[in-house]
Coordinates of C-alpha atoms and ligand atoms in Angstrom, one line a residue:
M1 CA 25.3 203.8 235.8
Q2 CA 22.5 201.2 236.0
D3 CA 22.8 198.0 238.2
K4 CA 20.7 195.6 236.5
T5 CA 22.3 192.6 238.2
A6 CA 22.9 189.5 236.2
I7 CA 22.0 190.9 232.7
K8 CA 24.2 189.6 230.2
D9 CA 26.3 186.4 229.9
A10 CA 29.3 186.1 227.6
P11 CA 28.2 185.2 224.2
A12 CA 28.1 181.7 222.9
G13 CA 30.9 180.4 220.6
R14 CA 33.1 177.6 219.7
S15 CA 34.5 175.6 222.3
T16 CA 37.8 174.1 220.7
G17 CA 40.7 174.2 222.8
K18 CA 40.3 176.2 226.2
S19 CA 37.1 178.0 226.7
V20 CA 35.8 180.6 229.3
F21 CA 32.6 181.5 230.5
I22 CA 32.0 184.9 232.1
R23 CA 28.7 185.7 234.2
T24 CA 28.3 189.3 234.5
Y25 CA 26.5 191.0 237.4
G26 CA 26.1 194.8 237.8
C27 CA 26.4 197.9 235.7
Q28 CA 27.4 198.5 231.9
M29 CA 31.0 199.2 233.4
N30 CA 30.9 195.5 234.4
A31 CA 29.7 194.5 231.0
Y32 CA 32.3 196.2 229.3
D33 CA 35.0 194.9 231.8
S34 CA 33.6 191.4 230.9
E35 CA 34.4 192.2 227.3
R36 CA 37.6 193.1 227.9
M37 CA 38.4 190.1 230.0
A38 CA 37.4 187.8 227.2
G39 CA 39.4 189.9 224.8
L40 CA 42.8 189.6 226.9
L41 CA 42.2 185.8 227.4
R42 CA 41.7 185.0 223.7
P43 CA 45.5 185.1 223.0
L44 CA 45.9 182.5 225.8
G45 CA 43.5 180.2 223.7
Y46 CA 40.3 180.8 225.6
A47 CA 37.4 180.8 223.2
P48 CA 33.8 181.8 224.5
A49 CA 32.2 178.8 226.1
A50 CA 28.3 178.6 225.9
S51 CA 27.5 177.5 229.6
P52 CA 29.6 177.0 232.5
E53 CA 29.5 173.3 232.2
A54 CA 31.2 173.7 228.9
A55 CA 33.9 175.9 230.1
D56 CA 37.5 175.5 231.4
L57 CA 37.6 178.7 233.2
V58 CA 34.4 180.4 234.8
I59 CA 34.7 184.0 235.7
V60 CA 31.8 185.6 238.1
N61 CA 32.2 189.2 237.4
T62 CA 30.4 190.7 240.5
C63 CA 28.5 194.0 241.8
H64 CA 28.6 195.2 245.2
I65 CA 26.3 198.1 245.0
R66 CA 23.2 196.7 247.3
E67 CA 23.3 193.8 249.8
K68 CA 21.2 191.6 247.4
A69 CA 23.6 192.1 244.6
S70 CA 26.5 191.0 246.5
E71 CA 24.6 187.9 248.0
K72 CA 24.4 186.7 244.6
L73 CA 28.0 185.7 244.4
F74 CA 27.8 183.2 247.2
S75 CA 24.8 181.2 245.8
E76 CA 26.5 181.4 242.2
L77 CA 29.8 180.0 243.9
G78 CA 27.8 177.4 245.6
R79 CA 26.4 176.1 242.3
L80 CA 29.7 176.4 240.7
R81 CA 31.3 174.2 243.7
A82 CA 28.8 171.5 242.6
L83 CA 29.7 171.7 239.0
K84 CA 33.4 171.6 239.9
A85 CA 33.1 168.5 241.8
K86 CA 31.1 166.8 239.3
K87 CA 33.8 167.6 236.5
A88 CA 36.6 166.5 239.1
A89 CA 34.9 163.2 239.3
R90 CA 35.3 163.0 235.6
G91 CA 38.9 164.0 235.7
E92 CA 38.3 167.4 234.2
K93 CA 39.7 170.5 235.8
M94 CA 37.8 173.9 236.1
T95 CA 39.2 177.2 237.2
I96 CA 36.7 179.6 239.0
A97 CA 37.7 183.3 239.1
V98 CA 35.9 186.1 241.0
A99 CA 36.2 189.7 239.6
G100 CA 34.5 192.9 239.9
C101 CA 33.4 195.0 242.8
V102 CA 32.8 192.3 245.4
A103 CA 36.2 190.9 244.6
Q104 CA 37.6 194.4 245.5
A105 CA 35.7 195.1 248.7
E106 CA 35.6 191.5 250.0
G107 CA 38.2 189.7 248.5
A108 CA 39.7 188.3 251.8
E109 CA 36.2 187.3 253.0
I110 CA 35.6 185.6 249.6
A111 CA 38.9 183.5 250.1
A112 CA 38.0 182.4 253.4
R113 CA 34.3 181.6 253.0
A114 CA 34.6 180.2 249.5
P115 CA 37.7 178.4 249.0
V116 CA 36.2 177.0 245.4
A117 CA 37.3 180.4 244.1
D118 CA 41.0 179.8 242.5
L119 CA 41.5 183.6 241.6
I120 CA 40.1 186.9 243.0
V121 CA 40.6 189.9 240.8
G122 CA 39.5 193.6 241.5
P123 CA 38.7 196.0 238.7
Q124 CA 42.1 197.5 238.8
S125 CA 43.9 194.5 237.8
Y126 CA 42.4 192.9 235.0
H127 CA 45.2 193.6 232.9
R128 CA 47.2 190.8 235.0
L129 CA 44.6 188.2 234.5
P130 CA 46.3 186.6 231.7
E131 CA 49.5 186.1 234.0
M132 CA 47.2 185.1 237.0
I133 CA 45.5 182.3 234.9
A134 CA 48.8 181.1 234.0
R135 CA 50.3 181.1 237.5
A136 CA 47.1 179.4 238.6
A137 CA 47.7 176.4 236.3
R138 CA 50.9 176.0 237.8
E139 CA 50.3 176.4 241.4
R140 CA 47.2 175.5 243.8
G141 CA 45.2 177.7 246.0
E142 CA 43.8 181.1 245.5
I143 CA 45.5 184.0 244.2
L144 CA 44.6 187.6 245.5
E145 CA 45.1 190.3 243.1
T146 CA 43.1 193.4 244.2
D147 CA 45.8 196.1 244.5
F148 CA 45.0 199.5 243.0
A149 CA 46.7 200.4 240.1
V150 CA 44.2 202.5 237.9
E151 CA 46.5 204.2 235.7
E152 CA 48.2 201.1 234.7
K153 CA 44.8 199.4 234.0
F154 CA 43.9 201.8 231.0
D155 CA 47.4 201.7 229.7
R156 CA 47.8 197.9 229.6
L157 CA 44.2 196.9 228.4
G158 CA 45.2 197.8 224.8
E159 CA 42.6 198.3 221.9
A160 CA 41.8 194.9 220.4
R161 CA 38.3 194.5 221.1
E162 CA 35.7 192.6 219.0
A163 CA 32.3 194.2 218.3
T164 CA 29.3 192.2 218.8
G165 CA 26.6 194.2 217.0
P166 CA 25.9 197.8 215.7
T167 CA 26.1 199.2 219.4
A168 CA 29.1 199.1 221.8
F169 CA 30.2 200.5 225.3
L170 CA 33.6 202.3 225.4
T171 CA 34.9 203.1 228.9
V172 CA 36.4 206.8 228.9
Q173 CA 36.4 207.4 232.8
E174 CA 36.6 205.1 235.8
G175 CA 36.0 205.6 239.6
C176 CA 34.5 208.2 241.8
D177 CA 35.7 210.9 244.2
K178 CA 31.9 212.0 245.4
F179 CA 31.7 209.8 248.4
C180 CA 28.0 209.8 248.6
T181 CA 27.6 208.3 252.0
F182 CA 25.3 205.4 250.7
C183 CA 27.6 204.1 248.2
V184 CA 30.6 201.6 247.9
V185 CA 31.8 202.6 244.3
P186 CA 34.6 204.9 245.5
Y187 CA 36.1 202.2 247.6
T188 CA 35.7 199.4 244.9
R189 CA 36.5 201.5 241.7
G190 CA 38.8 203.8 243.2
A191 CA 39.5 207.6 242.4
E192 CA 38.3 209.3 239.1
V193 CA 40.6 208.6 236.4
S194 CA 40.0 210.0 232.8
R195 CA 41.3 208.0 229.6
P196 CA 43.3 210.0 227.1
V197 CA 41.3 211.4 224.1
E198 CA 43.8 209.6 221.8
A199 CA 43.0 206.1 223.4
I200 CA 39.5 206.6 223.4
T201 CA 39.5 207.8 219.6
A202 CA 41.4 204.9 218.5
E203 CA 39.0 202.4 220.2
A204 CA 36.1 204.4 218.7
R205 CA 37.5 204.4 215.0
A206 CA 38.5 200.4 215.6
L207 CA 34.8 199.9 216.6
A208 CA 33.4 201.8 213.8
R209 CA 35.3 199.9 211.2
Q210 CA 33.7 196.8 212.6
G211 CA 30.2 198.1 212.0
V212 CA 29.6 199.7 215.3
R213 CA 27.1 202.7 214.4
E214 CA 26.4 203.9 218.3
I215 CA 28.6 204.1 221.0
T216 CA 27.9 204.6 224.7
L217 CA 30.6 206.2 226.6
L218 CA 30.9 204.9 230.1
G219 CA 32.2 205.9 233.5
Q220 CA 30.9 205.9 237.0
N221 CA 31.0 209.9 236.7
V222 CA 31.2 210.0 233.0
N223 CA 30.7 213.8 232.7
A224 CA 33.8 214.4 235.0
W225 CA 35.8 213.2 232.0
R226 CA 38.6 215.6 231.3
G227 CA 41.5 215.3 229.0
A228 CA 44.2 217.3 227.0
P229 CA 42.9 218.1 223.5
P230 CA 44.8 216.0 220.9
V231 CA 47.6 217.9 219.2
G232 CA 46.3 220.3 216.6
H233 CA 42.9 220.3 218.0
A234 CA 43.0 223.1 220.5
G235 CA 41.3 225.7 218.9
G236 CA 39.1 226.0 215.9
E237 CA 35.4 224.8 216.5
T238 CA 36.1 223.2 219.7
R239 CA 35.8 225.1 223.1
P240 CA 38.4 224.1 225.3
G241 CA 37.1 223.8 228.8
K242 CA 39.0 225.0 232.1
G243 CA 42.8 225.1 232.0
G244 CA 42.7 224.2 228.2
L245 CA 41.3 220.8 228.9
W246 CA 38.4 219.3 227.0
G247 CA 35.4 218.1 229.0
L248 CA 32.9 215.5 227.9
G249 CA 31.1 217.7 225.5
E250 CA 34.4 218.5 223.5
L251 CA 35.0 214.8 223.6
C252 CA 31.5 213.9 222.1
R253 CA 32.1 216.6 219.4
H254 CA 35.4 215.2 218.3
L255 CA 34.3 211.4 218.5
A256 CA 31.1 212.5 216.3
R257 CA 33.4 213.3 213.3
I258 CA 34.5 209.7 213.3
D259 CA 33.1 208.2 209.9
G260 CA 30.5 205.3 210.6
I261 CA 29.7 206.8 214.3
E262 CA 26.1 207.9 213.9
R263 CA 25.1 208.0 217.5
I264 CA 26.6 208.7 220.7
R265 CA 25.3 208.2 224.2
F266 CA 26.8 208.6 227.6
T267 CA 26.3 207.4 231.2
T268 CA 26.2 208.0 234.2
S269 CA 26.1 211.7 234.7
H270 CA 26.6 213.5 238.0
P271 CA 24.6 216.8 238.4
R272 CA 27.7 218.4 239.8
D273 CA 29.6 217.8 236.7
M274 CA 27.2 218.8 234.2
D275 CA 28.9 221.7 232.7
D276 CA 28.1 224.4 230.1
G277 CA 30.2 222.6 227.5
L278 CA 28.3 219.4 227.7
I279 CA 24.9 221.2 227.6
A280 CA 25.9 223.1 224.5
A281 CA 27.1 219.9 222.8
L282 CA 23.6 218.2 223.7
A283 CA 22.1 221.3 221.9
E284 CA 24.4 221.2 218.8
E285 CA 25.7 217.8 218.1
E286 CA 23.3 216.0 216.2
K287 CA 24.7 212.8 216.8
L288 CA 24.2 212.9 220.5
M289 CA 21.1 211.4 221.4
P290 CA 18.3 213.2 223.3
Y291 CA 18.6 211.1 226.3
L292 CA 20.2 212.0 229.7
H293 CA 20.5 209.6 232.7
L294 CA 21.0 212.1 235.6
P295 CA 20.5 210.5 238.8
V296 CA 19.2 213.0 241.9
Q297 CA 18.7 210.1 244.6
A298 CA 16.3 212.2 246.5
G299 CA 13.9 215.5 246.5
S300 CA 14.6 216.8 250.1
D301 CA 17.5 219.2 250.9
R302 CA 18.1 217.5 254.1
I303 CA 18.6 213.9 252.9
L304 CA 20.6 215.3 249.8
K305 CA 22.9 216.8 252.5
A306 CA 23.2 213.7 254.6
M307 CA 23.8 211.8 251.4
N308 CA 26.7 214.1 250.5
R309 CA 25.2 214.7 246.9
G310 CA 26.7 218.3 246.8
H311 CA 23.6 219.8 245.2
T312 CA 19.9 220.8 246.6
A313 CA 16.8 219.8 244.9
A314 CA 16.5 223.5 243.4
D315 CA 20.0 223.3 241.8
Y316 CA 18.9 219.9 240.2
L317 CA 15.6 221.4 239.0
A318 CA 17.5 224.5 237.7
L319 CA 19.9 222.4 235.8
I320 CA 17.1 220.4 234.2
A321 CA 15.6 223.5 233.0
R322 CA 18.9 224.6 231.4
I323 CA 19.1 221.2 229.7
R324 CA 15.5 221.2 228.4
A325 CA 16.1 224.9 227.2
A326 CA 19.1 223.6 225.1
R327 CA 17.7 220.1 223.9
P328 CA 14.0 220.6 224.4
D329 CA 13.0 217.0 223.5
I330 CA 15.3 215.4 225.8
A331 CA 14.2 212.3 227.8
L332 CA 15.2 212.3 231.3
S333 CA 16.3 209.2 233.4
G334 CA 17.1 209.1 237.1
D335 CA 18.1 206.9 240.0
F336 CA 16.3 207.4 243.2
I337 CA 16.9 205.9 246.8
V338 CA 14.0 205.5 249.3
G339 CA 14.6 205.1 253.1
F340 CA 17.9 206.6 253.4
P341 CA 18.5 206.8 257.2
G342 CA 16.5 209.7 258.8
E343 CA 14.3 209.9 255.8
T344 CA 10.6 211.2 257.2
N345 CA 7.4 211.1 255.6
E346 CA 8.0 214.6 254.6
D347 CA 11.2 214.0 253.1
F348 CA 9.8 211.2 251.1
E349 CA 7.1 213.6 249.8
A350 CA 9.7 215.9 248.5
T351 CA 11.3 213.2 246.5
L352 CA 7.7 212.4 244.8
A353 CA 7.2 216.1 244.3
L354 CA 10.5 216.4 242.5
A355 CA 9.8 213.4 240.3
E356 CA 6.5 214.9 239.5
T357 CA 8.0 218.0 238.5
V358 CA 10.6 216.7 236.1
G359 CA 8.7 213.9 234.4
Y360 CA 11.1 211.2 233.7
A361 CA 11.0 209.1 230.5
S362 CA 12.3 206.1 232.5
A363 CA 14.1 205.8 236.0
F364 CA 15.5 203.4 238.5
S365 CA 14.5 203.4 242.0
F366 CA 16.0 201.5 245.1
K367 CA 15.3 200.9 248.8
Y368 CA 18.4 202.1 250.6
S369 CA 20.7 199.2 251.5
R370 CA 23.1 199.3 254.2
R371 CA 26.7 198.9 252.9
P372 CA 29.2 198.2 255.6
G373 CA 32.1 200.7 255.8
T374 CA 30.1 203.4 254.1
P375 CA 29.2 206.6 256.4
A376 CA 25.3 205.9 256.2
A377 CA 25.5 202.6 257.3
A378 CA 26.4 204.0 260.7
M379 CA 23.9 206.6 260.8
A380 CA 21.0 206.7 263.3
R381 CA 17.5 206.4 262.4
Q382 CA 17.7 203.7 260.0
V383 CA 14.3 203.2 258.3
P384 CA 12.1 200.0 258.9
E385 CA 12.1 197.8 256.0
A386 CA 8.3 197.8 255.8
V387 CA 8.4 201.5 255.5
K388 CA 11.1 201.4 252.7
D389 CA 8.8 198.9 251.0
E390 CA 5.7 201.3 251.0
R391 CA 7.6 204.3 249.7
L392 CA 9.4 202.5 246.9
A393 CA 5.7 201.2 245.8
R394 CA 4.7 204.7 245.8
L395 CA 7.4 206.1 243.9
Q396 CA 7.6 203.3 241.3
A397 CA 3.8 203.8 240.7
L398 CA 4.4 207.3 239.9
L399 CA 7.7 206.7 237.7
E400 CA 5.8 203.8 235.9
R401 CA 3.1 206.1 235.1
Q402 CA 5.4 208.9 233.7
R403 CA 7.2 206.1 231.6
A404 CA 3.9 205.0 230.1
A405 CA 3.1 208.5 229.4
F406 CA 6.2 209.4 227.7
N407 CA 6.0 206.1 225.6
A408 CA 2.4 206.5 224.6
A409 CA 3.1 209.9 223.5
Q410 CA 5.4 208.4 220.7
I411 CA 2.3 206.9 219.0
G412 CA 2.0 208.3 215.5
R413 CA 5.5 209.9 215.4
V414 CA 8.1 208.8 213.1
L415 CA 11.4 208.0 215.0
P416 CA 14.8 206.9 213.5
V417 CA 15.4 203.4 214.9
L418 CA 18.8 202.0 215.0
F419 CA 18.2 198.3 214.5
E420 CA 20.4 195.9 216.4
K421 CA 19.0 192.6 216.2
P422 CA 16.5 190.1 215.1
G423 CA 13.3 190.1 217.2
R424 CA 11.4 187.2 218.9
H425 CA 9.2 186.4 216.0
E426 CA 10.2 185.5 212.6
G427 CA 10.6 188.5 210.3
Q428 CA 10.7 191.0 213.3
I429 CA 13.7 193.3 213.9
V430 CA 14.5 195.1 217.2
G431 CA 16.3 198.5 217.8
R432 CA 16.2 201.6 219.8
S433 CA 14.7 204.9 219.4
P434 CA 16.8 208.1 220.0
Y435 CA 15.1 208.3 223.5
L436 CA 16.5 204.6 224.2
Q437 CA 13.3 202.8 223.9
S438 CA 13.1 199.4 222.4
V439 CA 11.2 199.4 219.0
H440 CA 10.3 196.3 217.2
A441 CA 8.9 196.3 213.5
E442 CA 8.3 193.8 210.7
G443 CA 11.7 193.9 208.6
P444 CA 14.6 192.2 206.8
S445 CA 17.5 191.1 208.8
S446 CA 19.5 192.9 206.0
M447 CA 18.2 196.1 207.9
I448 CA 20.2 195.4 211.2
G449 CA 22.9 197.8 211.8
S450 CA 21.1 200.6 209.9
I451 CA 19.0 203.6 211.1
R452 CA 15.6 203.5 209.5
P453 CA 12.5 205.7 210.3
A454 CA 9.8 203.8 211.9
R455 CA 6.2 205.0 212.5
I456 CA 5.0 204.0 216.2
V457 CA 1.7 202.4 216.0
A458 CA 1.4 200.8 219.4
V459 CA 3.1 200.5 222.9
T460 CA 3.6 197.4 224.7
P461 CA 4.6 197.2 228.4
N462 CA 8.3 197.1 227.6
A463 CA 8.6 198.5 223.9
L464 CA 7.3 200.5 221.2
A465 CA 5.8 198.6 218.0
G466 CA 6.8 200.4 214.8
E467 CA 6.3 200.2 211.0
I468 CA 9.3 201.0 208.8
V469 CA 8.4 203.5 206.4
A470 CA 10.3 204.6 203.2
A471 CA 12.4 207.6 204.0
E472 CA 10.7 209.9 201.4
N473 CA 7.5 209.3 203.7
A474 CA 9.1 210.4 206.8
D475 CA 7.2 213.4 207.5
G476 CA 8.0 216.3 210.0
A477 CA 6.7 214.5 212.9
L478 CA 10.4 213.6 213.7
S479 CA 11.3 214.4 217.1
S480 CA 14.8 215.8 217.0
A481 CA 14.7 217.3 213.5
G482 CA 18.3 217.5 212.7
A483 CA 19.3 214.1 214.0
A484 CA 16.5 212.6 212.4
E485 CA 17.0 213.9 208.9
R486 CA 20.7 213.1 208.9
D487 CA 19.8 209.6 209.9
L488 CA 17.3 209.4 207.2
R489 CA 19.7 210.6 204.6
L490 CA 22.0 207.7 205.8
A491 CA 19.3 205.0 205.9
Ligands
SAH1 N1 27.7 206.8 239.6 C1 26.5 206.8 239.5 C2 25.9 205.4 240.1 C3 26.2 204.4 240.7 S1 25.5 203.0 241.5 C4 25.6 207.9 240.3 O1 26.2 208.7 240.6 O2 24.6 207.9 239.8 C5 23.9 203.1 240.7 C6 22.7 203.7 241.7 O3 22.5 202.6 242.7 C7 22.8 204.8 242.5 O4 22.6 205.9 241.4 C8 21.9 204.7 243.6 O5 20.8 205.1 243.2 C9 21.9 203.1 243.9 N2 22.7 202.8 245.0 C10 24.0 202.8 245.3 N3 24.3 202.7 246.4 C11 23.0 202.5 247.2 C12 22.6 201.8 248.6 N4 23.5 201.7 249.4 N5 21.5 201.4 248.5 C13 20.6 201.6 247.7 N6 20.8 202.2 246.5 C14 22.1 202.5 246.1
SF4_2 FE1 28.3 206.5 244.1 FE2 27.9 208.8 244.3 FE3 29.9 208.1 243.2 FE4 27.6 207.7 242.1 S1 28.6 209.8 242.6 S2 29.1 206.4 242.1 S3 26.4 207.4 243.7 S4 29.4 207.8 245.3
F3S3 FE1 27.9 197.4 241.0 FE2 30.7 197.9 240.8 FE3 29.0 198.9 238.9 S1 29.4 197.8 242.6 S2 27.0 199.0 239.9 S3 29.4 196.6 239.2 S4 30.6 199.8 239.8

């Protein structure tokens, strides 16, 4: 799960009647939740607003993962307080709600420090948002709604959902039981819960009907997903996992049968939950894209143990070898933390060595950030900031070289690209390769929403430049032969 912090604001729209603006920080899970909140509020008459200025209700969906991520909330609330006062002077009302992981972890503190927040709602209680909004309209003062009720959450969120393009997120799993010693997620998102196959399938079908071609299955530990097979599906070509339950591999195979769904991705996986069923699905299911985000965090066994990761560096490398044997062209991605308490130079060198051995197509790396309440925050031998800076710079230089090499290796190849939206320049369209690289090409907007073969002709810092080729000219240079051929037939 990537925390990109302040990535996407809610889409602009009409602002007749009441309107809501949602600012989203944090990972894809938060982006998904923001979409769901917008969906829940629509029946109450809230249309999406183009800006906080134009909105009657502003929701800040927060992230708690690192210190800087949570600080953003208070600066955002400062700006909103000024806006609210300006509106009040004009006789206009504005409601401010704080949602997400900071709301869950620090609800009481937000209420004390930022009384401008009218509502505080944790991720487990979004289904109660309409009721809270209605109550807030009647009463004054903030309302705290951060009690855990995870099972209810999935039940009550319903399936109504508007797709906003050819790709969509779909939450299949929530929460974390891993308790890495540095991480707040088990506290903000609660225990691991899997959504039932039927609900997931219904949502995927509804998305496909709206033109979605690619779904990304989301979960803090997505590959810990387990579920009872739907009635009539226990045997046949599927491989029931332990205790007759399906794992993520079986779920992906099942979703791949839905007409219209051409690509499936999933994120974020934990090395401990990467089972044979999922590796087999990666090898055999053409719609599963050859890209895997598999965070390792560190390369030193001593640090991995102190982090409570439950695997060694050798376990991780052996797992990567099995995955690569199953899907040779797989692009690997990961997360790293430098400067975990007690990390020595030697430990850090082991992280560099591991990254060197794996060869990542892309990766995210962070300085360890001390999170109150987590075991690592109380550990001795916290690493000085300057040392963390230096280590991060060295690791990022290595990961950046690997990313550039992976991208450069695509030049001359023909890749199936799912075009998602218009590009920055007139006549340009942008999409993704199977390896999740951004690809831009000259092409008509009518191609948006379809998978087209593109010959990669150049690499820019953040994207590949492609030329769309006619399907019959797409040669054998395709990376993942099966998937690519099928994509071309469709194009
Ligand atoms: N469930 C996912 C990730 C959750 S958070 C997983 O297990 O990979 C995303 C990333 O943020 C983590 O992988 C980790 O690299 C980073 N992260 C989490 N807590 C952190 C902390 N206290 N300091 C620095 N980075 C952290
Ligand atoms: Fe955090 Fe570890 Fe759980 Fe990932 S697996 S969410 S890093 S506790
Ligand atoms: Fe951040 Fe919560 Fe996601 S802490 S990374 S928004 S699960």
